[in-house]
């Protein structure tokens, strides 16, 4: 059995204790370290070599957003899952754009937190369609038109099939669901996702979803 190594980063010791209790009860998850400030993440990552980092957003020293950007800029960085208290927090968008594998609400049921860690460790970023759309719409701001134009220019590099897959990734569908909707095999879906990532110079499915949202493709798909 492969054990998933997890680093907890949160300034609240009670939150860390709760996460440690929840995750530590899983036979395939090991808590390898804890940090109370984003400034400790780099050194702890070097020392403990985690597969997944659970990162709080708001911390009194180096915040989780800055720590996430610094960590994901490094070669061979672990997966980062952002933790937040809010259903719609525009600051989390910054972490997602930096390459974070997704985010969890701190009131997420324990079994879902455990499953989310497993999915992220397996290279399947956790993307909640409802919460993510709420977040992205909250963060739309006044530059939405410019962002849409730039996003559509980037997506022009995709062919029609890749674009269809990108839209469904944006909707939060798993590969099997995309395969069923588009009448293709799961292996073919994985190939299309890999091509989309390569063509757009992205690192994970969350970034595909953000780009599809910025381009307005999710609204078009729903209409």
Coordinates of N, CA and C in Angstrom, one line a residue:
X1 N 0.8 -1.2 0.0 CA 0.0 0.0 0.0 C 0.9 1.3 0.0
X2 N 0.6 2.2 -0.9 CA 1.3 3.4 -1.0 C 0.7 4.4 0.0
X3 N 1.6 4.9 0.9 CA 1.2 5.9 1.9 C 1.3 7.3 1.4
X4 N 0.3 8.1 1.6 CA 0.3 9.5 1.2 C 0.8 10.4 2.3
X5 N 1.9 11.1 2.0 CA 2.5 11.9 3.0 C 1.9 13.4 3.0
X6 N 1.4 13.8 4.1 CA 0.7 15.1 4.2 C 1.3 16.0 5.1
X7 N 1.5 17.3 4.7 CA 1.9 18.4 5.5 C 0.8 19.3 5.8
X8 N 0.5 19.6 7.1 CA -0.6 20.5 7.5 C 0.0 21.9 7.8
X9 N -0.7 22.9 7.2 CA -0.2 24.3 7.4 C -1.4 25.2 7.8
X10 N -1.5 25.5 9.1 CA -2.6 26.3 9.6 C -2.2 26.9 10.9
X11 N -2.5 28.2 11.1 CA -2.1 28.9 12.4 C -2.9 28.5 13.6
X12 N -4.1 27.8 13.4 CA -4.9 27.4 14.5 C -4.6 26.0 14.9
X13 N -4.1 25.8 16.1 CA -3.7 24.5 16.6 C -4.8 23.5 16.7
X14 N -6.1 24.0 16.9 CA -7.2 23.2 17.0 C -7.6 22.6 15.6
X15 N -7.4 23.5 14.6 CA -7.7 23.0 13.2 C -6.7 21.9 12.8
X16 N -5.4 22.2 13.1 CA -4.4 21.2 12.8 C -4.6 19.9 13.5
X17 N -5.1 20.0 14.8 CA -5.3 18.8 15.6 C -6.5 18.0 15.0
X18 N -7.5 18.7 14.5 CA -8.7 18.1 13.9 C -8.3 17.4 12.6
X19 N -7.6 18.1 11.8 CA -7.2 17.5 10.5 C -6.3 16.3 10.8
X20 N -5.4 16.4 11.7 CA -4.5 15.3 12.0 C -5.2 14.1 12.5
X21 N -6.2 14.3 13.3 CA -7.1 13.2 13.8 C -7.8 12.6 12.7
X22 N -8.4 13.4 11.8 CA -9.2 12.9 10.7 C -8.4 12.1 9.7
X23 N -7.3 12.7 9.3 CA -6.4 12.1 8.3 C -5.6 11.0 8.8
X24 N -5.1 11.1 10.1 CA -4.3 10.1 10.7 C -5.0 8.8 10.9
X25 N -6.3 8.8 10.9 CA -7.1 7.6 11.0 C -7.1 6.7 9.8
X26 N -6.7 7.3 8.7 CA -6.7 6.5 7.4 C -5.4 5.8 7.3
X27 N -5.5 4.5 7.0 CA -4.3 3.6 6.9 C -3.3 4.1 5.8
X28 N -3.8 4.8 4.8 CA -2.9 5.1 3.7 C -2.5 6.6 3.7
X29 N -2.7 7.3 4.8 CA -2.3 8.7 5.0 C -1.4 8.8 6.2
X30 N -0.3 9.6 6.0 CA 0.6 9.8 7.2 C 0.8 11.3 7.3
X31 N 0.6 11.9 8.5 CA 0.9 13.3 8.7 C 2.4 13.4 9.0
X32 N 3.2 14.1 8.1 CA 4.6 14.1 8.2 C 5.1 15.4 8.8
X33 N 4.2 16.4 9.0 CA 4.7 17.6 9.6 C 3.5 18.6 9.7
X34 N 3.7 19.6 10.6 CA 2.8 20.7 10.8 C 3.5 22.0 10.8
X35 N 2.8 23.0 10.3 CA 3.4 24.4 10.4 C 2.3 25.4 10.7
X36 N 2.6 26.4 11.5 CA 1.7 27.4 11.9 C 1.8 28.7 11.0
X37 N 2.7 28.7 10.1 CA 2.9 29.9 9.3 C 3.5 29.5 7.9
X38 N 3.1 30.2 6.9 CA 3.5 29.9 5.5 C 5.0 30.0 5.4
X39 N 5.7 30.8 6.2 CA 7.1 31.0 6.1 C 7.9 29.7 6.4
X40 N 7.2 28.7 7.1 CA 7.9 27.5 7.5 C 7.8 26.4 6.4
X41 N 6.9 26.7 5.4 CA 6.6 25.6 4.4 C 7.8 25.1 3.6
X42 N 8.6 26.0 3.1 CA 9.7 25.6 2.3 C 10.7 24.7 3.0
X43 N 11.1 25.0 4.2 CA 12.0 24.2 5.0 C 11.4 22.9 5.3
X44 N 10.1 22.9 5.8 CA 9.4 21.7 6.1 C 9.2 20.7 4.9
X45 N 9.0 21.3 3.8 CA 8.8 20.5 2.6 C 10.1 19.8 2.2
X46 N 11.2 20.6 2.3 CA 12.5 19.9 2.0 C 12.8 18.8 3.0
X47 N 12.4 19.0 4.2 CA 12.7 18.0 5.3 C 11.8 16.8 5.3
X48 N 10.5 17.0 5.0 CA 9.5 15.9 5.1 C 9.1 15.3 3.8
X49 N 9.3 16.0 2.7 CA 8.9 15.5 1.4 C 7.5 15.0 1.3
X50 N 6.5 15.9 1.5 CA 5.1 15.5 1.5 C 4.6 15.4 0.0
X51 N 3.6 14.6 -0.1 CA 2.9 14.4 -1.4 C 1.9 15.5 -1.6
X52 N 1.2 15.8 -0.4 CA 0.2 16.8 -0.4 C 0.4 17.8 0.7
X53 N 0.2 19.1 0.5 CA 0.2 20.1 1.5 C -1.2 20.7 1.6
X54 N -1.8 20.6 2.8 CA -3.0 21.3 3.1 C -2.7 22.7 3.7
X55 N -3.1 23.7 2.9 CA -2.6 25.1 3.2 C -3.8 26.0 3.6
X56 N -3.7 26.6 4.8 CA -4.7 27.6 5.2 C -4.4 28.9 4.4
X57 N -5.5 29.7 4.2 CA -5.3 30.9 3.5 C -4.8 32.1 4.4
X58 N -5.5 32.3 5.5 CA -5.2 33.4 6.3 C -4.3 33.0 7.5
X59 N -3.0 33.5 7.5 CA -2.1 33.2 8.6 C -1.4 34.6 8.9
X60 N -1.0 34.8 10.2 CA -0.5 36.1 10.6 C 0.8 36.5 10.0
X61 N 1.7 35.5 9.7 CA 3.0 35.8 9.1 C 2.9 35.8 7.6
X62 N 3.5 34.8 7.0 CA 3.4 34.6 5.5 C 2.1 33.9 5.2
X63 N 1.2 34.5 4.5 CA -0.1 33.9 4.3 C 0.0 32.7 3.3
X64 N -1.1 32.0 3.3 CA -1.1 30.7 2.5 C -1.0 31.0 1.0
X65 N -1.5 32.1 0.5 CA -1.4 32.4 -0.9 C 0.0 32.6 -1.3
X66 N 0.7 33.4 -0.6 CA 2.1 33.7 -0.9 C 2.9 32.4 -0.8
X67 N 2.7 31.6 0.3 CA 3.4 30.3 0.5 C 3.1 29.4 -0.6
X68 N 1.8 29.3 -1.1 CA 1.5 28.5 -2.2 C 2.2 28.8 -3.5
X69 N 2.3 30.1 -3.8 CA 3.0 30.6 -5.0 C 4.4 30.3 -4.9
X70 N 5.1 30.5 -3.8 CA 6.5 30.1 -3.6 C 6.7 28.7 -3.8
X71 N 5.9 27.8 -3.1 CA 6.1 26.4 -3.2 C 5.9 25.8 -4.6
X72 N 4.8 26.3 -5.3 CA 4.5 25.7 -6.6 C 5.5 26.2 -7.7
X73 N 6.3 27.3 -7.4 CA 7.3 27.7 -8.3 C 8.5 26.9 -8.3
X74 N 8.6 26.0 -7.3 CA 9.8 25.1 -7.1 C 9.6 23.9 -8.0
X75 N 10.8 23.3 -8.5 CA 10.7 22.1 -9.2 C 10.3 20.9 -8.3
X76 N 9.5 20.0 -8.8 CA 9.1 18.8 -8.1 C 8.3 19.2 -6.8
X77 N 7.5 20.3 -6.9 CA 6.6 20.7 -5.8 C 5.5 19.7 -5.5
X78 N 5.1 19.6 -4.3 CA 4.0 18.7 -3.9 C 2.7 19.3 -4.4
X79 N 1.7 18.5 -4.4 CA 0.3 19.1 -4.6 C -0.1 19.9 -3.4
X80 N -0.8 21.0 -3.7 CA -1.2 21.9 -2.7 C -2.8 22.0 -2.7
X81 N -3.4 21.7 -1.6 CA -4.8 21.9 -1.4 C -5.1 23.0 -0.4
X82 N -5.8 24.1 -0.9 CA -6.0 25.3 -0.1 C -7.2 25.0 0.8
X83 N -7.1 25.5 2.0 CA -8.2 25.4 3.0 C -8.7 26.8 3.2
X84 N -10.1 26.9 3.2 CA -10.7 28.2 3.5 C -12.0 28.0 4.3
X85 N -12.4 29.1 5.0 CA -13.6 29.1 5.7 C -14.8 29.5 4.9
X86 N -14.5 30.2 3.8 CA -15.6 30.9 3.0 C -15.9 30.1 1.7
X87 N -17.2 30.2 1.4 CA -17.7 29.5 0.2 C -17.2 30.4 -1.0
X88 N -17.1 31.7 -0.9 CA -16.7 32.5 -2.0 C -15.6 33.5 -1.5
X89 N -14.4 33.3 -1.8 CA -13.3 34.1 -1.3 C -12.4 34.3 -2.5
X90 N -12.4 35.6 -3.0 CA -11.6 35.8 -4.2 C -10.1 35.6 -4.1
X91 N -9.6 35.7 -2.8 CA -8.2 35.4 -2.7 C -7.8 34.0 -3.0
X92 N -8.7 33.1 -2.9 CA -8.4 31.7 -3.2 C -8.1 31.5 -4.7
X93 N -8.7 32.4 -5.5 CA -8.5 32.3 -6.9 C -7.0 32.5 -7.3
X94 N -6.4 33.3 -6.5 CA -4.9 33.5 -6.7 C -4.1 32.2 -6.6
X95 N -4.5 31.4 -5.5 CA -3.8 30.2 -5.3 C -4.1 29.2 -6.4
X96 N -5.4 29.2 -6.9 CA -5.7 28.2 -8.0 C -5.0 28.6 -9.2
X97 N -4.8 29.9 -9.5 CA -4.1 30.3 -10.7 C -2.6 29.9 -10.6
X98 N -2.1 29.9 -9.4 CA -0.7 29.6 -9.2 C -0.5 28.1 -9.4
X99 N -1.6 27.3 -9.5 CA -1.4 25.9 -9.7 C -1.8 25.0 -8.6
X100 N -2.5 25.5 -7.5 CA -3.0 24.7 -6.5 C -4.0 23.7 -7.0
X101 N -4.1 22.5 -6.4 CA -4.9 21.4 -6.9 C -6.4 21.6 -6.6
X102 N -6.7 22.6 -5.9 CA -8.1 22.9 -5.6 C -8.2 23.4 -4.2
X103 N -9.4 23.4 -3.6 CA -9.6 23.9 -2.3 C -10.7 23.1 -1.6
X104 N -10.6 23.2 -0.3 CA -11.6 22.5 0.6 C -12.1 23.6 1.6
X105 N -13.4 23.5 1.9 CA -13.9 24.3 3.0 C -13.6 23.6 4.3
X106 N -13.3 24.3 5.3 CA -12.9 23.7 6.6 C -14.1 22.9 7.3
X107 N -15.3 23.2 6.8 CA -16.4 22.4 7.4 C -16.8 21.2 6.5
X108 N -15.9 20.9 5.5 CA -16.2 19.7 4.7 C -16.2 18.4 5.6
X109 N -17.2 17.5 5.4 CA -17.2 16.3 6.2 C -15.9 15.5 6.2
X110 N -15.5 14.9 7.3 CA -14.2 14.2 7.3 C -14.0 13.2 6.2
X111 N -15.0 12.4 5.9 CA -14.7 11.4 4.9 C -14.4 12.0 3.5
X112 N -15.0 13.2 3.2 CA -14.7 13.9 2.0 C -13.3 14.5 2.0
X113 N -12.9 15.0 3.1 CA -11.5 15.5 3.2 C -10.5 14.4 2.9
X114 N -10.7 13.3 3.5 CA -9.8 12.1 3.3 C -9.8 11.7 1.8
X115 N -11.0 11.7 1.2 CA -11.1 11.3 -0.2 C -10.4 12.4 -1.1
X116 N -10.6 13.6 -0.7 CA -10.0 14.7 -1.5 C -8.5 14.6 -1.5
X117 N -7.9 14.3 -0.3 CA -6.4 14.1 -0.2 C -6.0 12.9 -1.1
X118 N -6.7 11.9 -1.1 CA -6.4 10.7 -2.0 C -6.5 11.1 -3.4
X119 N -7.5 11.8 -3.8 CA -7.6 12.2 -5.2 C -6.5 13.1 -5.7
X120 N -6.2 14.1 -4.8 CA -5.1 15.1 -5.2 C -3.8 14.3 -5.3
X121 N -3.5 13.4 -4.4 CA -2.3 12.7 -4.4 C -2.2 11.8 -5.7
X122 N -3.3 11.4 -6.2 CA -3.3 10.6 -7.4 C -3.3 11.4 -8.7
X123 N -3.2 12.7 -8.5 CA -3.1 13.6 -9.7 C -4.5 14.0 -10.2
X124 N -5.5 13.9 -9.4 CA -6.9 14.3 -9.8 C -7.3 15.4 -9.0
X125 N -7.0 16.7 -9.3 CA -7.4 17.8 -8.5 C -8.9 17.9 -8.2
X126 N -9.2 18.3 -6.9 CA -10.5 18.3 -6.4 C -11.1 19.7 -6.9
X127 N -12.2 19.6 -7.7 CA -12.8 20.8 -8.2 C -14.3 20.7 -7.9
X128 N -14.8 21.4 -6.9 CA -16.3 21.4 -6.6 C -16.9 22.3 -7.6
X129 N -17.8 21.9 -8.5 CA -18.4 22.8 -9.5 C -19.2 23.9 -8.8
X130 N -20.0 23.7 -7.8 CA -20.8 24.7 -7.2 C -20.0 25.8 -6.5
X131 N -19.0 25.3 -5.6 CA -18.2 26.3 -4.9 C -17.3 27.0 -5.8
X132 N -16.7 26.3 -6.8 CA -15.7 26.9 -7.7 C -16.4 28.0 -8.6
X133 N -17.6 27.7 -9.1 CA -18.3 28.7 -9.9 C -18.6 30.0 -9.1
X134 N -19.1 29.7 -7.8 CA -19.4 30.8 -6.9 C -18.2 31.7 -6.7
X135 N -17.0 31.0 -6.4 CA -15.8 31.7 -6.2 C -15.4 32.6 -7.4
X136 N -15.4 32.0 -8.6 CA -14.9 32.6 -9.8 C -15.8 33.8 -10.2
X137 N -17.1 33.6 -10.0 CA -18.1 34.7 -10.3 C -17.9 35.9 -9.3
X138 N -17.6 35.5 -8.1 CA -17.4 36.6 -7.1 C -16.1 37.4 -7.4
X139 N -15.2 36.7 -8.0 CA -13.9 37.4 -8.3 C -13.9 38.0 -9.7
X140 N -15.0 38.0 -10.4 CA -15.0 38.5 -11.8 C -14.4 39.9 -11.9
X141 N -14.9 40.8 -11.1 CA -14.4 42.2 -11.1 C -14.6 43.0 -12.4
X142 N -14.0 44.1 -12.5 CA -14.2 45.0 -13.6 C -13.4 44.6 -14.9
X143 N -12.5 43.7 -14.8 CA -11.6 43.4 -15.9 C -12.1 42.1 -16.6
X144 N -13.4 41.8 -16.4 CA -14.0 40.6 -17.0 C -13.9 40.5 -18.5
X145 N -14.2 41.6 -19.2 CA -14.1 41.6 -20.6 C -12.7 41.4 -21.2
X146 N -11.7 42.1 -20.6 CA -10.4 41.9 -21.0 C -9.9 40.4 -20.7
X147 N -10.3 39.9 -19.6 CA -9.9 38.5 -19.2 C -10.6 37.6 -20.2
X148 N -11.8 37.8 -20.6 CA -12.5 36.9 -21.5 C -11.8 36.9 -22.9
X149 N -11.4 38.1 -23.3 CA -10.8 38.2 -24.6 C -9.4 37.5 -24.6
X150 N -8.7 37.6 -23.6 CA -7.4 37.0 -23.5 C -7.5 35.4 -23.4
X151 N -8.5 35.0 -22.6 CA -8.8 33.6 -22.5 C -9.2 33.0 -23.8
X152 N -10.0 33.6 -24.5 CA -10.5 33.1 -25.8 C -9.3 33.0 -26.8
X153 N -8.4 34.0 -26.8 CA -7.3 33.9 -27.6 C -6.4 32.7 -27.3
X154 N -6.3 32.4 -26.0 CA -5.5 31.2 -25.7 C -6.2 29.9 -26.1
X155 N -7.5 29.9 -25.9 CA -8.3 28.6 -26.2 C -8.4 28.4 -27.7
X156 N -8.1 29.4 -28.5 CA -8.1 29.2 -30.0 C -7.1 28.2 -30.4
X157 N -6.1 27.9 -29.6 CA -5.1 26.8 -29.9 C -5.7 25.4 -29.9
X158 N -6.9 25.3 -29.3 CA -7.5 23.9 -29.2 C -8.4 23.6 -30.4
X159 N -8.4 22.3 -30.7 CA -9.4 21.9 -31.7 C -10.8 21.7 -31.1
X160 N -11.8 21.4 -31.9 CA -13.1 21.3 -31.4 C -13.3 20.3 -30.3
X161 N -12.7 19.1 -30.4 CA -12.8 18.1 -29.4 C -12.2 18.5 -28.1
X162 N -11.0 19.0 -28.2 CA -10.3 19.5 -27.0 C -11.1 20.6 -26.3
X163 N -11.7 21.4 -27.1 CA -12.5 22.5 -26.5 C -13.7 21.9 -25.7
X164 N -14.3 20.9 -26.3 CA -15.5 20.2 -25.6 C -15.0 19.6 -24.3
X165 N -13.9 18.9 -24.3 CA -13.3 18.3 -23.1 C -13.0 19.4 -22.1
X166 N -12.4 20.5 -22.5 CA -12.1 21.6 -21.6 C -13.3 22.2 -20.9
X167 N -14.4 22.3 -21.6 CA -15.7 22.8 -21.1 C -16.1 21.9 -20.0
X168 N -16.1 20.6 -20.2 CA -16.6 19.6 -19.3 C -15.6 19.5 -18.0
X169 N -14.4 19.7 -18.3 CA -13.5 19.8 -17.1 C -13.9 21.0 -16.3
X170 N -14.2 22.1 -16.9 CA -14.7 23.3 -16.2 C -15.9 23.1 -15.5
X171 N -16.8 22.2 -15.9 CA -18.0 21.9 -15.2 C -17.7 20.9 -14.0
X172 N -16.5 20.5 -13.9 CA -16.2 19.6 -12.7 C -16.4 18.1 -13.0
X173 N -16.6 17.7 -14.2 CA -16.8 16.3 -14.5 C -15.6 15.5 -14.4
X174 N -15.7 14.3 -13.9 CA -14.6 13.3 -13.9 C -14.4 12.8 -15.3
X175 N -13.3 12.1 -15.6 CA -13.0 11.6 -16.9 C -14.1 10.6 -17.4
X176 N -14.6 9.8 -16.5 CA -15.6 8.8 -16.9 C -16.9 9.5 -17.3
X177 N -17.2 10.6 -16.6 CA -18.4 11.3 -17.0 C -18.3 12.0 -18.3
X178 N -17.1 12.6 -18.6 CA -16.8 13.2 -19.8 C -16.9 12.2 -21.0
X179 N -16.3 11.0 -20.7 CA -16.3 10.0 -21.7 C -17.7 9.6 -22.1
X180 N -18.6 9.5 -21.1 CA -20.0 9.1 -21.3 C -20.7 10.2 -22.1
X181 N -20.5 11.5 -21.8 CA -21.2 12.6 -22.5 C -20.7 12.7 -24.0
X182 N -19.4 12.5 -24.2 CA -18.9 12.7 -25.5 C -18.7 11.4 -26.3
X183 N -19.1 10.3 -25.8 CA -19.1 9.0 -26.5 C -17.6 8.7 -26.9
X184 N -16.7 8.7 -25.9 CA -15.4 8.3 -26.2 C -14.9 7.5 -25.0
X185 N -13.7 6.9 -25.1 CA -13.2 6.1 -24.0 C -12.5 7.0 -23.0
X186 N -12.4 6.5 -21.8 CA -11.7 7.2 -20.7 C -10.3 7.5 -21.1
X187 N -9.6 6.6 -21.7 CA -8.3 6.8 -22.2 C -8.2 7.9 -23.2
X188 N -9.1 8.0 -24.1 CA -9.1 9.1 -25.0 C -9.3 10.5 -24.3
X189 N -10.2 10.5 -23.3 CA -10.4 11.7 -22.6 C -9.1 12.1 -21.9
X190 N -8.4 11.2 -21.3 CA -7.1 11.5 -20.6 C -6.1 12.1 -21.6
X191 N -6.2 11.5 -22.8 CA -5.3 12.0 -23.9 C -5.6 13.5 -24.2
X192 N -6.9 13.7 -24.4 CA -7.3 15.1 -24.7 C -7.0 16.1 -23.6
X193 N -7.2 15.7 -22.3 CA -6.8 16.5 -21.2 C -5.3 16.8 -21.2
X194 N -4.5 15.8 -21.5 CA -3.1 16.0 -21.5 C -2.7 17.0 -22.6
X195 N -3.3 16.9 -23.8 CA -3.1 17.8 -24.9 C -3.5 19.2 -24.6
X196 N -4.6 19.4 -23.9 CA -5.1 20.7 -23.5 C -4.1 21.3 -22.5
X197 N -3.6 20.6 -21.6 CA -2.6 21.1 -20.6 C -1.4 21.5 -21.3
X198 N -0.9 20.7 -22.2 CA 0.3 21.0 -23.0 C 0.2 22.2 -23.9
X199 N -0.9 22.3 -24.6 CA -1.1 23.4 -25.6 C -1.2 24.7 -24.9
X200 N -1.9 24.7 -23.7 CA -2.1 25.9 -23.0 C -1.1 26.2 -21.9
X201 N -0.1 25.4 -21.8 CA 1.0 25.5 -20.7 C 0.4 25.6 -19.3
X202 N -0.6 24.7 -19.0 CA -1.2 24.7 -17.7 C -0.7 23.4 -17.0
X203 N -0.9 23.4 -15.7 CA -0.4 22.3 -14.9 C -1.5 21.3 -14.3
X204 N -2.7 21.8 -14.3 CA -3.8 20.9 -13.8 C -5.2 21.3 -14.3
X205 N -6.1 20.4 -13.9 CA -7.5 20.6 -14.4 C -8.2 21.9 -13.8
X206 N -7.8 22.3 -12.6 CA -8.3 23.5 -12.0 C -8.0 24.7 -12.9
X207 N -6.8 24.8 -13.5 CA -6.4 25.9 -14.3 C -7.2 25.8 -15.7
X208 N -7.5 24.6 -16.1 CA -8.3 24.5 -17.3 C -9.7 25.1 -17.0
X209 N -10.3 24.7 -15.9 CA -11.6 25.2 -15.5 C -11.6 26.7 -15.4
X210 N -10.6 27.3 -14.8 CA -10.5 28.8 -14.7 C -10.5 29.4 -16.0
X211 N -9.7 28.9 -16.9 CA -9.6 29.5 -18.3 C -10.9 29.4 -19.0
X212 N -11.6 28.2 -18.9 CA -12.9 28.0 -19.5 C -13.9 29.0 -19.0
X213 N -13.8 29.2 -17.7 CA -14.7 30.2 -17.1 C -14.4 31.6 -17.6
X214 N -13.2 32.0 -17.6 CA -12.8 33.3 -18.0 C -13.2 33.6 -19.5
X215 N -13.2 32.5 -20.3 CA -13.6 32.7 -21.7 C -15.1 32.7 -21.9
X216 N -15.8 32.4 -20.8 CA -17.3 32.4 -20.9 C -17.9 31.1 -21.5
X217 N -17.0 30.1 -21.5 CA -17.5 28.8 -22.1 C -18.5 28.1 -21.3
X218 N -18.4 28.3 -19.9 CA -19.3 27.5 -19.0 C -20.7 28.1 -19.1
X219 N -20.8 29.4 -19.3 CA -22.1 30.1 -19.4 C -22.7 29.6 -20.8
X220 N -21.9 29.6 -21.8 CA -22.4 29.2 -23.1 C -22.9 27.7 -23.1
X221 N -22.2 26.9 -22.3 CA -22.5 25.5 -22.3 C -23.8 25.2 -21.5
X222 N -24.1 26.2 -20.6 CA -25.3 26.0 -19.8 C -26.5 26.6 -20.5
X223 N -26.3 27.4 -21.5 CA -27.5 28.0 -22.2 C -28.1 27.1 -23.2

